[in-house]
XYZ file of C-alpha atoms in Angstrom:
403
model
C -82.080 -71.597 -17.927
C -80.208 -70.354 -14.658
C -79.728 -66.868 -15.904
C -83.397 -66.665 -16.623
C -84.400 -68.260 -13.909
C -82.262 -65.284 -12.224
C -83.635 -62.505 -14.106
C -87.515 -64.059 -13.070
C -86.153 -64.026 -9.230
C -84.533 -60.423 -9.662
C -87.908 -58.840 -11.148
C -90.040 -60.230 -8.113
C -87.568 -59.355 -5.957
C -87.345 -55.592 -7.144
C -91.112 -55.185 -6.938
C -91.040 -56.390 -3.559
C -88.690 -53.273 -2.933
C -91.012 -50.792 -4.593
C -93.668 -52.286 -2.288
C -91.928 -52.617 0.506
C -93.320 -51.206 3.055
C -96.741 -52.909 2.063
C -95.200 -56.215 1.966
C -94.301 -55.817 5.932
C -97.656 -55.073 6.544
C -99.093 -58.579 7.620
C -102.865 -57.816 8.228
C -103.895 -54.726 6.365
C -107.424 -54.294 5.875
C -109.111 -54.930 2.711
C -111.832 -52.586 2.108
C -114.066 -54.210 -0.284
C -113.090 -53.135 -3.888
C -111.191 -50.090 -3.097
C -110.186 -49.970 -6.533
C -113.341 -49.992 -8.021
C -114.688 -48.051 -5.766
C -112.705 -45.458 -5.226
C -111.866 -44.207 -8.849
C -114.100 -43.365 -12.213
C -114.744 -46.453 -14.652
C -112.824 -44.214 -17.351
C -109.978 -43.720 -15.437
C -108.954 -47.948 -14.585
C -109.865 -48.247 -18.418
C -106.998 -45.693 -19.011
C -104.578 -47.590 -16.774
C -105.451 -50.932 -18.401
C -105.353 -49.810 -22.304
C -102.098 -49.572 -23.804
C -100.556 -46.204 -25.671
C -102.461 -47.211 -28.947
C -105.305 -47.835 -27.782
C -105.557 -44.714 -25.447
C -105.392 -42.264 -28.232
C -107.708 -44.193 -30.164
C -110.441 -44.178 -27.431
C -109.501 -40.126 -27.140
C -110.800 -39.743 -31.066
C -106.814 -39.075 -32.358
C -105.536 -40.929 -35.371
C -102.943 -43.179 -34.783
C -100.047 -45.495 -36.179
C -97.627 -48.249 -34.978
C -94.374 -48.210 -36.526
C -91.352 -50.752 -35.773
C -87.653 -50.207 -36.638
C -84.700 -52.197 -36.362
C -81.618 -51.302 -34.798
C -78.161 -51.815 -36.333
C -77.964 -54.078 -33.238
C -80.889 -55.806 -34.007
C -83.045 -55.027 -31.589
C -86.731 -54.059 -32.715
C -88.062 -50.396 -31.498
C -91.725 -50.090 -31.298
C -92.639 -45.948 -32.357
C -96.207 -44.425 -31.904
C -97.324 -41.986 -33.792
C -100.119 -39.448 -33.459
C -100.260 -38.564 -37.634
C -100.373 -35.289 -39.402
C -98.936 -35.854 -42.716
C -97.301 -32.761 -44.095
C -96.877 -31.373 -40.900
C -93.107 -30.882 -38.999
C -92.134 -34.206 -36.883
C -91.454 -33.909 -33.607
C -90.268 -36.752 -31.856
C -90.712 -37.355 -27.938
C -88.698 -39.793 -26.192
C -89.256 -41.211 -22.282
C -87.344 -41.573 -18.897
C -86.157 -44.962 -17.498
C -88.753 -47.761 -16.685
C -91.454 -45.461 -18.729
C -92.936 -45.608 -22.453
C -94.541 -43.501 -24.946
C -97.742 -43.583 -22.705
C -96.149 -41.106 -20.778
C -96.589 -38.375 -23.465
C -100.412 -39.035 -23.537
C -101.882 -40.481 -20.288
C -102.982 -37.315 -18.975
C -105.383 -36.677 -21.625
C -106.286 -34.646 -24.335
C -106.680 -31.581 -22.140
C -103.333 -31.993 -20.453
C -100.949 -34.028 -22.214
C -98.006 -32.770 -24.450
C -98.532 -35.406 -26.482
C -101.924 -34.457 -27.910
C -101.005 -30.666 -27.541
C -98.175 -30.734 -29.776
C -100.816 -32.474 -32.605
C -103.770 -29.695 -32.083
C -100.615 -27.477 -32.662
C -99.550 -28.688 -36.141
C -97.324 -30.841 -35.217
C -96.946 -34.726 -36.819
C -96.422 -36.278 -33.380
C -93.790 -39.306 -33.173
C -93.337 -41.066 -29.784
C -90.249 -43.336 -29.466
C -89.850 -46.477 -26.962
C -86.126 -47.641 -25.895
C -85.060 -51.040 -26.036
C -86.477 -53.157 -23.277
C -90.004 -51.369 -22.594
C -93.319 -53.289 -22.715
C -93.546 -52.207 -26.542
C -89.958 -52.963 -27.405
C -88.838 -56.116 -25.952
C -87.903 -57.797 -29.609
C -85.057 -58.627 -31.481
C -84.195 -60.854 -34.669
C -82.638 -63.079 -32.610
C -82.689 -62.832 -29.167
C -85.868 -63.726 -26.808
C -86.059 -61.139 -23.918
C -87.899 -64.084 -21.538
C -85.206 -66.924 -22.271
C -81.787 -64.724 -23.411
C -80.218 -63.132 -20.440
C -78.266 -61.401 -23.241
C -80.880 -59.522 -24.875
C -80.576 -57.252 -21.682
C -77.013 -56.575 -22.158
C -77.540 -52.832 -22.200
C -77.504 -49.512 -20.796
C -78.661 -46.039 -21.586
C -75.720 -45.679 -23.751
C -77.320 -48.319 -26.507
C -80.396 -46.478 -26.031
C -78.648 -43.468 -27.017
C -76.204 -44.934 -29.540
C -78.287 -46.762 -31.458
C -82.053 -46.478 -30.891
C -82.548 -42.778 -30.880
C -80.396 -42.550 -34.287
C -82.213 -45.366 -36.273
C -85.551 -43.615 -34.637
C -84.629 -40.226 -36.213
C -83.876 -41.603 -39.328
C -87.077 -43.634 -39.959
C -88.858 -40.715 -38.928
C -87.250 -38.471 -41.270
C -87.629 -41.457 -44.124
C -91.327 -41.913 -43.225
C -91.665 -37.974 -43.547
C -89.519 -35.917 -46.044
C -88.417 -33.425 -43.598
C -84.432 -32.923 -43.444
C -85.068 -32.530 -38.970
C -87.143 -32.878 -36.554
C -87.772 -31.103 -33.200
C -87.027 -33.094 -30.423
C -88.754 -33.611 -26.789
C -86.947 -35.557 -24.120
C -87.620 -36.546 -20.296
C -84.749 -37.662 -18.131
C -82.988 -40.586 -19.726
C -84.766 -39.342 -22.808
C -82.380 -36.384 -22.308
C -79.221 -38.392 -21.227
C -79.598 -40.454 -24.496
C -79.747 -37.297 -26.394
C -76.055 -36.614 -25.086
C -75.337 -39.843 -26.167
C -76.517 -39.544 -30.101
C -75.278 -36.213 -30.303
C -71.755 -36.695 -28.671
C -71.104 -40.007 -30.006
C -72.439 -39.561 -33.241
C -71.998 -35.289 -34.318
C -74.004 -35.562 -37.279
C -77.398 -35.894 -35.741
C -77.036 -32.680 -34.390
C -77.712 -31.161 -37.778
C -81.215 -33.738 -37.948
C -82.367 -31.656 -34.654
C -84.283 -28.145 -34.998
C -84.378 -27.747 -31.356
C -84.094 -29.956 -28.208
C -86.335 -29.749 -25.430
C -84.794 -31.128 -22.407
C -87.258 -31.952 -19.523
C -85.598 -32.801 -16.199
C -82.232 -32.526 -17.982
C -80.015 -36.114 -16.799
C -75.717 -36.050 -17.193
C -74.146 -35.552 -13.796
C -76.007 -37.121 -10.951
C -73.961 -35.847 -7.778
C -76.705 -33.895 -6.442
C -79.500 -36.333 -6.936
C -81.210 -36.524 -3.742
C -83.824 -39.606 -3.808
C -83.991 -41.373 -0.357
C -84.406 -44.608 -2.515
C -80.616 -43.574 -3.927
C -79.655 -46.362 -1.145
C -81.688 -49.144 -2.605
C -80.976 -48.558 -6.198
C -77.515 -49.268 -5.464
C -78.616 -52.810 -3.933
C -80.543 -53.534 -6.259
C -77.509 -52.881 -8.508
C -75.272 -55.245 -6.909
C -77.777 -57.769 -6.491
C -76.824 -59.039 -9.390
C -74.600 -58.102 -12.901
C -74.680 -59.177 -16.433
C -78.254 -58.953 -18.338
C -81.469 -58.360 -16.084
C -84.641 -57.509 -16.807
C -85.612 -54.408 -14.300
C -89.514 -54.084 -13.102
C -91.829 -55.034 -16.711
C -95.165 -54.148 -16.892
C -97.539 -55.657 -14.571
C -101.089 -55.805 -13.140
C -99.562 -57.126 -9.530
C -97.599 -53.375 -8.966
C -100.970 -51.071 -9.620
C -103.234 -53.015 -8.406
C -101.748 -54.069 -5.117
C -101.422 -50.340 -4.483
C -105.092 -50.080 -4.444
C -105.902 -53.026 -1.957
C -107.137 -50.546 0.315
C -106.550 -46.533 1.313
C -103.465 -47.941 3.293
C -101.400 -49.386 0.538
C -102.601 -46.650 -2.044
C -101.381 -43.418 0.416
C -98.275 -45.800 0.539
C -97.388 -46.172 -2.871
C -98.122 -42.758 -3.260
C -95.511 -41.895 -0.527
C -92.664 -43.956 -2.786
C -93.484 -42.124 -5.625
C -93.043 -38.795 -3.891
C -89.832 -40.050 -2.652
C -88.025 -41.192 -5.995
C -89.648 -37.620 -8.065
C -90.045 -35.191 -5.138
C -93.161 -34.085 -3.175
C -95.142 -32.310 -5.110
C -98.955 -32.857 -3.829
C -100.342 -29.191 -5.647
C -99.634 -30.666 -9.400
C -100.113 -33.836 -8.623
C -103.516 -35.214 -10.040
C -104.400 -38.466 -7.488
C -107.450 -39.120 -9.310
C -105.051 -40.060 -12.231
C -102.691 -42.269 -9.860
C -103.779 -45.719 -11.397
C -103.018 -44.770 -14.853
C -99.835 -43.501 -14.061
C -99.256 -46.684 -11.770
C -101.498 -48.850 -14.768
C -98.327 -47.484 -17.186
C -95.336 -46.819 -15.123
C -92.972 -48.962 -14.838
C -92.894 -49.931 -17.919
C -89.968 -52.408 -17.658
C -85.683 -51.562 -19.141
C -82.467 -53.031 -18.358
C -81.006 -53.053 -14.693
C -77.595 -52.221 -16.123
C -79.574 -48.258 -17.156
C -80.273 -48.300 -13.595
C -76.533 -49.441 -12.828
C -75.018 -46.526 -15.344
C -76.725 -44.049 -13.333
C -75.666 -44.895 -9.557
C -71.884 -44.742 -11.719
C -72.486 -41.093 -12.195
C -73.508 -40.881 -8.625
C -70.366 -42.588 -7.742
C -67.888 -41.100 -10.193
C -69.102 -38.067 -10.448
C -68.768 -37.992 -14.366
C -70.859 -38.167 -17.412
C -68.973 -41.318 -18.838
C -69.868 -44.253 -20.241
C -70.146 -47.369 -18.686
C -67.242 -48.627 -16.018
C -66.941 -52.091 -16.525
C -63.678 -52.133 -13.814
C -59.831 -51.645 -15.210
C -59.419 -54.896 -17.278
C -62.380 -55.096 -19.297
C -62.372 -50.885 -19.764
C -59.239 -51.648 -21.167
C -60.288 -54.307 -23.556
C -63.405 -51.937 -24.370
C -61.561 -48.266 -24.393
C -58.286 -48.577 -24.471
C -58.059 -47.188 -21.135
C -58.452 -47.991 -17.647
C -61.231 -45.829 -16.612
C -64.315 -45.319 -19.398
C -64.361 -41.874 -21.120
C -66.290 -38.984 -20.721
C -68.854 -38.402 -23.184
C -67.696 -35.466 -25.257
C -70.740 -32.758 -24.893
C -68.563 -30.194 -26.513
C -69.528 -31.859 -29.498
C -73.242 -31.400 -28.970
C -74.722 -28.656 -31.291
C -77.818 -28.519 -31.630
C -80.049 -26.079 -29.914
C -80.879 -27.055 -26.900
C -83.696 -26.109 -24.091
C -82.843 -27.167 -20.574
C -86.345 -27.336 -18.472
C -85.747 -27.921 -15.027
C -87.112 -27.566 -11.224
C -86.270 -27.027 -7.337
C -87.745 -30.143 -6.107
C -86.195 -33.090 -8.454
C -84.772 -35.488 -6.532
C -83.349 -37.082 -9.807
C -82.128 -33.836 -11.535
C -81.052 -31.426 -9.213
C -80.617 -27.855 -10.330
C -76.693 -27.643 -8.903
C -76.215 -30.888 -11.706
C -78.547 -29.047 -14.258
C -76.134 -26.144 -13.882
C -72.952 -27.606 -14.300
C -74.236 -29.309 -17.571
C -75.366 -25.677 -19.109
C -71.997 -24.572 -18.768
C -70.683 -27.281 -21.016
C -73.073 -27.219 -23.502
C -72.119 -25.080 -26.642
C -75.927 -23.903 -27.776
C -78.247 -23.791 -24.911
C -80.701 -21.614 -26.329
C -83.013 -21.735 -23.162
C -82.202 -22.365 -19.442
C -85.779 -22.427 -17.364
C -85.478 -23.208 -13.611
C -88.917 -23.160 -12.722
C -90.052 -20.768 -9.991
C -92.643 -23.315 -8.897
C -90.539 -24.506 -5.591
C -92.355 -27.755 -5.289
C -92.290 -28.915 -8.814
C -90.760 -32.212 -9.441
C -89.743 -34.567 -11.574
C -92.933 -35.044 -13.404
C -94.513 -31.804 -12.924
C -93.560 -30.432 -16.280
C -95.170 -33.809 -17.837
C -97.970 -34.760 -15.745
C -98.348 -31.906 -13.945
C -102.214 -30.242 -13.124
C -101.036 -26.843 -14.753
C -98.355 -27.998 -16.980
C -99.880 -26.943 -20.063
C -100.551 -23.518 -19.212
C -96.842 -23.372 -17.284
C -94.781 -25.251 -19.216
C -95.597 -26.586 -22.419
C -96.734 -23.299 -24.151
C -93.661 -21.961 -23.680
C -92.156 -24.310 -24.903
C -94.069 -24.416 -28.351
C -93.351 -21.059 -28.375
C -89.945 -21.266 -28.425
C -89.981 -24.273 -30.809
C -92.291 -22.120 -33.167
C -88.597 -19.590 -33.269
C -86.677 -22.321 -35.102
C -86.918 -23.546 -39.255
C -87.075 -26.922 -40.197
C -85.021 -25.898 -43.480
């Protein structure tokens, strides 16, 4: 009962930090219904319907799926079916879902583009989202230990038994592969810790590419890592709430606000940013993981590695047989792999971005963007990203068999 009382504590207390600066605001004024008044009718229904139900109201087939990890935990996987068509599966960042894929809509989503494209679209959640916060036997709201986890489980265990349903469900020997941020450093995970996956992967298309972290430049960097030692163990890390969005749009104050964090964790990028769109995004995002993902990142900062997680010398040594945790072996990744990445990322610089390239054994396309003020979400969300980034990268997916 403590430990959840903890984790309860901890999640208020980190969405007082993402709201910070509101929160010290005693006497804001509140403009009528700003929210309601402000945006389209269509657009707060988009921010309160969840990934199902928005393609459904955008006319596109769709299917739930649920798999079970070899650790028991229970993966919820939305697909946009085309039966007889070539998977490709699409996997999220940290504190994000399979919404992510789709919000922007049928005109400028990947999501929906990959489908009108032939493609049978599968869209994965990790472990501790809003859509996969199950297990056989642990309850995430009364078992601090169902939140034992990192990236690394994400990677080692919920991407594999993902790909392999898929593949069941289908017939097809791969499928291509889409991933954004920790959608990418999970990828390293799967295909460095477990080789034969790489052979299950046509091509990888890495958005915002995540391994080394040195470079990342967020001006939040500082309150991640209090956050982090705020408290260890399992944590539940910002879920999915109403209170986040919709205290953003008390009045214009608190919305240009929150719009001001986001900028600072992805990177300014006002020109491909589509405001009208902010309370879906905000209605979506976060979508709830683990604090100890969040914790295996500010390592890399630290450490200036791509290892797995430090637990500190006497436990690493009960876990690894070593003092310090290992690096994850990228040598050992082989599948084709696109790296898609930008100027203005504050959480995947291109100096980091770089200096993973070199170590990876197939990169079949390296794209630094031109577009100096793209960020972390331009590529996904962005106004143009269809015409400037995802046709390419069907094109170059089109290049590669699923034999």
């Amino acid at each position: 009962m403590q430990r959840q009382m903890l984790s309860k504590k901890f999640s208020i207390r980190a969405l007082i930090f993402l709201v910070s600066t509101l929160a010290s605001i005693a006497e804001f004024p509140v403009q009528g219904n700003y929210l309601q008044e402000s945006y389209p009718k269509c657009v707060l229904e988009d921010a309160d319907l969840d990934t199902a139900q928005l393609i459904a109201k955008y006319n596109y087939p769709v299917e739930t799926h649920y798999v079970t990890t070899p650790d028991e935990y229970i993966l919820r996987l939305h697909r946009i079916p085309k039966p007889g068509a070539p998977p490709v599966f699409l996997m999220h960042g940290m504190m994000d879902s399979s919404a992510t894929w789709i919000l922007m809509g049928p005109q400028k989503a990947l999501g929906y583009y990959l489908w009108d494209n032939g493609y049978d679209v599968w869209m994965g959640n990790a472990r501790g989202n809003r859509y996969s916060s199950n297990h056989t036997k642990l309850d995430a709201e009364k078992n601090a230990e169902f939140w034992l986890f990192s990236w690394h489980e994400i990677g080692f265990y919920d991407l594999p038994a993902s790909i392999d349903y898929v593949l069941q469900q289908t017939g097809f020997k791969k499928t291509g592969y889409f991933g954004h941020s920790q959608g990418t450093t999970s990828f390293w995970v799967m295909c460095s810790m477990h080789p034969e996956y790489n052979e299950k992967i046509t091509m990888m298309h890495a958005l915002a590419p995540v391994a080394f972290m040195k470079h990342m430049r967020t001006p939040l960097l500082s309150y991640g890592r209090t956050a982090a030692k705020m408290t260890a163990g399992g944590v539940r890390f910002l879920p999915r709430t109403d209170v986040l969005w919709k205290t953003c749009f008390t009045s214009k104050l608190t919305e240009t606000t929150c719009l001001e964090i986001y900028y600072q964790l992805v990177g300014k990028d006002v020109e491909q940013t589509n405001a009208t769109m902010l309370p879906i995004i905000l209605g979506h995002v976060p979508a709830g993981c683990s604090l100890k993902q969040l914790t295996h990142y500010i390592q890399l900062v630290a450490n200036d590695r791509f290892c797995q997680y430090d637990y500190g010398p006497v436990e690493n040594m009960k876990r690894y047989q070593q003092s310090s945790p290992p690096d994850y072996p990228l040598a050992k990744i082989t599948a084709r792999v696109g790296l898609f990445y930008t100027y203005n990322d504050n959480l995947s610089s291109e100096e980091d971005v770089k200096r993973l390239a070199a170590l990876l054994p197939n990169v079949v396309e390296d794209c630094l963007y031109p577009h100096v003020h793209w960020n972390h979400m331009s590529m996904t969300w962005g106004i143009d990203a269809r015409e400037l980034a995802h046709k390419k990268m069907l094109e170059i997916m089109k290049k590669y068999s699923y034999e």
